[in-house]
Amino acid sequence: RIGAYISNLSVSMMDPNHFLMIMLSRFELYQIFSTPDYGKRFNTENTNKDVVQQNNTLIEEMLYLIIMIVGERFSPGVGQVNATEEIKREIIHQLSIRPMAHSELVKALPEDENKETGMESVIEAVACFKKPGLTGRGLYELKPECTKDFNLYFYHFSRAEQSKAEEAQRKLKRQNREDTALPPPVLPPLSPLFASLINILQSDVMLCIMGTILQWAVEHNSYAWSESMLQRVLHLIGMALQEEKQHLENLNEENVVTFTFTQKISRPGEAPSNSPSILAMLETLQNAPHLEVHKDMIRWILKTFNAIKKLRESSSTSPVPETEGNIIEEGSRDQDKAERKRKAEIARLRREKIMAQMSEMQRHFIDENKELFQQTLEELATSTSRVLDNSSTVSDTKLTALGPKQTRVTERRQVVTCILCQEEQEVKVDNRAMVLAAFVQRSTVLSKNRNKVIQDPEKYDPLFMHPELSCGTHTGSCGHIMHAHCWQRYFDAVQAKEQRRQQRLRVHTSYDVENGEFLCPLCECLSNTVIPLLPPPRGLFNRLDFSDHPNLAQWIRTISQQIKALYILRDEETASKSEDLILYILKYGNIILPKGFRPDFQPNLYSESIKEMLTTFGTATYKVGLKVHPNEEDLRVPIMCWGSCAYTIQTIERILADEDKPLFGHLPCRQDDCLTSLTRFAAAHWTISSLSSVQGHFCRLFASLVPNEKSGNLPCILDIDMFHLLVSLVLSFPAIYCQDFSGVSLGTGDLHIFHLVTMAHIVQILLTSSTEENGMDQENPNGEEEVAVLTLYKFLCQHTGSALKEMSSGWHLCRSIKAGIMPFLRCSALFFHYLNGVPAPSEIQVTGASQFDHLCSYLSLPNNLICLFQENGKIMNTLVESWCSDNEVKRYLEGKRQAISYARDSNKLIDLPDDYSCLINQASNFSCPKSGGDKSRAPTLCLVCGTMLCSQSYCCQTELEGEDVGACTAHTYVCGSGVGIFLRVRECQVLFLAGKTKGCFYAPPYLDDYGETDQGLRRGNPLHLCKERFKKIQKLWQQHSITEEIGHAQEANQTLVGIDWQHL
């Protein structure tokens, strides 16, 4: 700045022509501008490119220096400005490059002697603040009215910044449908001491320099100039015109305008050169096809010239002689119109020619492929009529998801495309397998007891899920489809590549090939297995239904007989170990089998390719869910598959409920495809498992509701998650049904299982309900439903030894049942929708108060759920009595143990204080638990459970699976089954961890007043909680997307891969 001030002062005291001659001499350009035919010497044949480039660069630098000397007058003393206007100009030009955050803007602005920028006092006058969204920062954007003050040659711009600013401003003008000229801004008047500076622009030497460069541009095949040089000349001409216009507008009687730049550029050159005037050359350049980018600027110059001319004519102070300006103006306008008209006509003719060519090509193609087009039209007509028929049938009928009255919907052909080979294939049972990339992970997102740990996974029995949902198995997918053999080749190639990489460089990657992990070939989402795509599995078992539909009591009796026969067969088989025993017993009739029951029948439904993929995904679910080595022969594999299906549906239902979204219609395609494939897989997996083991699972599951003499030690009704039980029963039932040829439909069994589990859940809700009678207005205290539920409650009281508290009204109980059973009904609707493919009615695709009634209708339930007990009174009295007589139920009612009450509250991340200083105070009082009261250097808060940990410290390292790990990594295995979300308090930084080798840092939910995070607390601005950002982190956790987020972050930033996350 001091150098610019001294230059301004020196030039203001010198003759302008003398100063410019010194400049030409110092830049060694005098010879160039004094040689008349310099431009013609340089042609394509004999051009020394290095000399030309050097000369052009020198001329550009000299012109830039002249722009600086004349234009940079925003310093107090040089121009008639104050410090505020100087700061405004700095801000305007920084925001001209791009919108900036507060911290970026502060760094970019010059500081005064007090290390302050003074930005706060003027920022609102020139910029508007755009608040941050869920990502990014709050940004200052330049106000539209301030763009006129933009100067392309602002002296604080670097070359890169100048280029970015120019591009941004031109783009903005194009968006506003303005011409793209970037004229110099109107500058403040110079102070009296520096007033003579402007005379440089109208000096003879300056006019000679301008005219010479424009002449080079006009000459054909001239290589002695550059576009940057021409742009600077046009900018200087624009500055001179702005000065003259400003002088004329501020004219009064006492002043005489001595700045007559327009008159000087209108005069042609003198003899002997007789060169055209600068104005005439500008007119010539306006129509030059090789200067399209400068056309708008030249047009602006000519327009401004004429505006100044009119100002002079209206002023009486100095009559303007007739020049060629008028003629040039009119000629310019006429030529411009003619040029535009000619170009429009050329474009129209070209469009017509292209359209004609396209039409001819289409006709030619159709003629060559007449048969193909005819076939396509016929198929389209057939499919359209079929769709119309189906839609009319479905819309006119009440939609029912299960049971004998299940709505029949014709399954359309499912044709999918492999992302690897781009080949299309229909999904059929006898085709090659198609698969979805998937990621299976253990989860505690729904857990009500994170302290429960499986001590010995090899001996753990996962058949019954506890209502605490302490640890589930979640399956997610990106939704991208591949052939099974294409995926296998891709995965083998990934394995080979990683083996070579490890030999060269011992570093972690964002995925662990040894654990079966890979990145989706298309979207690079982390995956560790694949789900096979299957047609609807239930349709494969729908035999001809020719019997009456048995009621619940008859169905339970039949199933109990079949189970008894299976037990006898199994005992006999175990005793004799004879393969021909079953045939022998059937032949001689030692066992009386139920009618139509054929235990020797073995189904075989799928192709070998599909069976292989069923085994692959089932084994992956088993391995991840139990943290054991893969073993496809283990009897628990189908149980883990059913559990993953149930748990994934429960997580989706909770997400939709928390966001107050309807149950259907708002799932992303990837989740919809995942649930469809996962449910169909879980329903088909029993076909590749040991039939006797699946039948054994069904017998034990069924015995938890309908006890028999061989039921053994089973959990009580309070210790079973009813939705997991429903899914496992429904998906294992075909193992019994496939041997039943009595004519009873599979839908009848599904319906009775669902009704039985629903009634058990109602009893669960009533036993664990903490309903208190209060003074609330009761809508209908003596209605039919209220009386029925009160009768059931009294029956429960009778069989629990009056341990339940007395209730005088059924109204509160009805409300408790409806609220408690709603999540179960919503999960069941999702499950049967994806299992049977019946579309959801429109009423439950929107939120509303009548959701309960519509769900009941869709699920073949009466609106009054107590009717289930009344319709099956005798059998249900027996079952309810057996449920209530369990010792664990009695212990709970006596207050000796705890039980989950319904509906379960959704889990959320911990509540954070609004002011970040509260967290800092909390962390400052936290001492390392293992170092005798010393302060922790890196206190870290678990956002899932609220535990404060001593992270990144040797003192709190523990051993996990034979390795030393930090406190956070160890905590993730206790709190989140290997996945954790933490807030590093002193760094104000969110930490995501997954396993021992994966992690990333994430933007914290705390922002300052300018919408920026302050990771590391370097700026020290007060921070406040942004609830939207915290909700986004919570949503990532609820959607099980933490591992996916880590994978994307590590792929985008390879430095994250090298961090030893296990030591944090």
mmCIF file with all atom_site columns, C-alpha atoms in Angstrom, residues 73-89 188:
data_model
loop_
_atom_site.group_PDB
_atom_site.id
_atom_site.type_symbol
_atom_site.label_atom_id
_atom_site.label_alt_id
_atom_site.label_comp_id
_atom_site.label_asym_id
_atom_site.label_entity_id
_atom_site.label_seq_id
_atom_site.pdbx_PDB_ins_code
_atom_site.Cartn_x
_atom_site.Cartn_y
_atom_site.Cartn_z
_atom_site.occupancy
_atom_site.B_iso_or_equiv
_atom_site.pdbx_formal_charge
_atom_site.auth_seq_id
_atom_site.auth_comp_id
_atom_site.auth_asym_id
_atom_site.auth_atom_id
_atom_site.pdbx_PDB_model_num
ATOM 1  C CA . ARG A 1 73  ? -7.803  5.599  -4.907 1.00 0.00 ? 73  ARG A CA 1
ATOM 2  C CA . PHE A 1 74  ? -9.631  3.962  -1.962 1.00 0.00 ? 74  PHE A CA 1
ATOM 3  C CA . SER A 1 75  ? -7.019  5.119  0.534  1.00 0.00 ? 75  SER A CA 1
ATOM 4  C CA . PRO A 1 76  ? -7.869  8.185  2.620  1.00 0.00 ? 76  PRO A CA 1
ATOM 5  C CA . GLY A 1 77  ? -5.828  11.087 1.220  1.00 0.00 ? 77  GLY A CA 1
ATOM 6  C CA . VAL A 1 78  ? -5.590  9.699  -2.321 1.00 0.00 ? 78  VAL A CA 1
ATOM 7  C CA . GLY A 1 79  ? -9.302  9.569  -2.982 1.00 0.00 ? 79  GLY A CA 1
ATOM 8  C CA . GLN A 1 80  ? -12.136 11.358 -1.243 1.00 0.00 ? 80  GLN A CA 1
ATOM 9  C CA . VAL A 1 81  ? -13.044 8.250  0.829  1.00 0.00 ? 81  VAL A CA 1
ATOM 10 C CA . ASN A 1 82  ? -13.058 7.143  4.446  1.00 0.00 ? 82  ASN A CA 1
ATOM 11 C CA . ALA A 1 83  ? -11.927 3.920  6.118  1.00 0.00 ? 83  ALA A CA 1
ATOM 12 C CA . THR A 1 84  ? -15.456 2.436  6.011  1.00 0.00 ? 84  THR A CA 1
ATOM 13 C CA . GLU A 1 85  ? -15.631 2.694  2.229  1.00 0.00 ? 85  GLU A CA 1
ATOM 14 C CA . GLU A 1 86  ? -12.222 1.052  1.983  1.00 0.00 ? 86  GLU A CA 1
ATOM 15 C CA . ILE A 1 87  ? -13.419 -1.939 4.043  1.00 0.00 ? 87  ILE A CA 1
ATOM 16 C CA . LYS A 1 88  ? -16.626 -2.182 2.010  1.00 0.00 ? 88  LYS A CA 1
ATOM 17 C CA . ARG A 1 89  ? -14.617 -2.389 -1.186 1.00 0.00 ? 89  ARG A CA 1
ATOM 18 C CA . PRO A 1 188 ? -14.608 8.208  -6.041 1.00 0.00 ? 188 PRO A CA 1
#
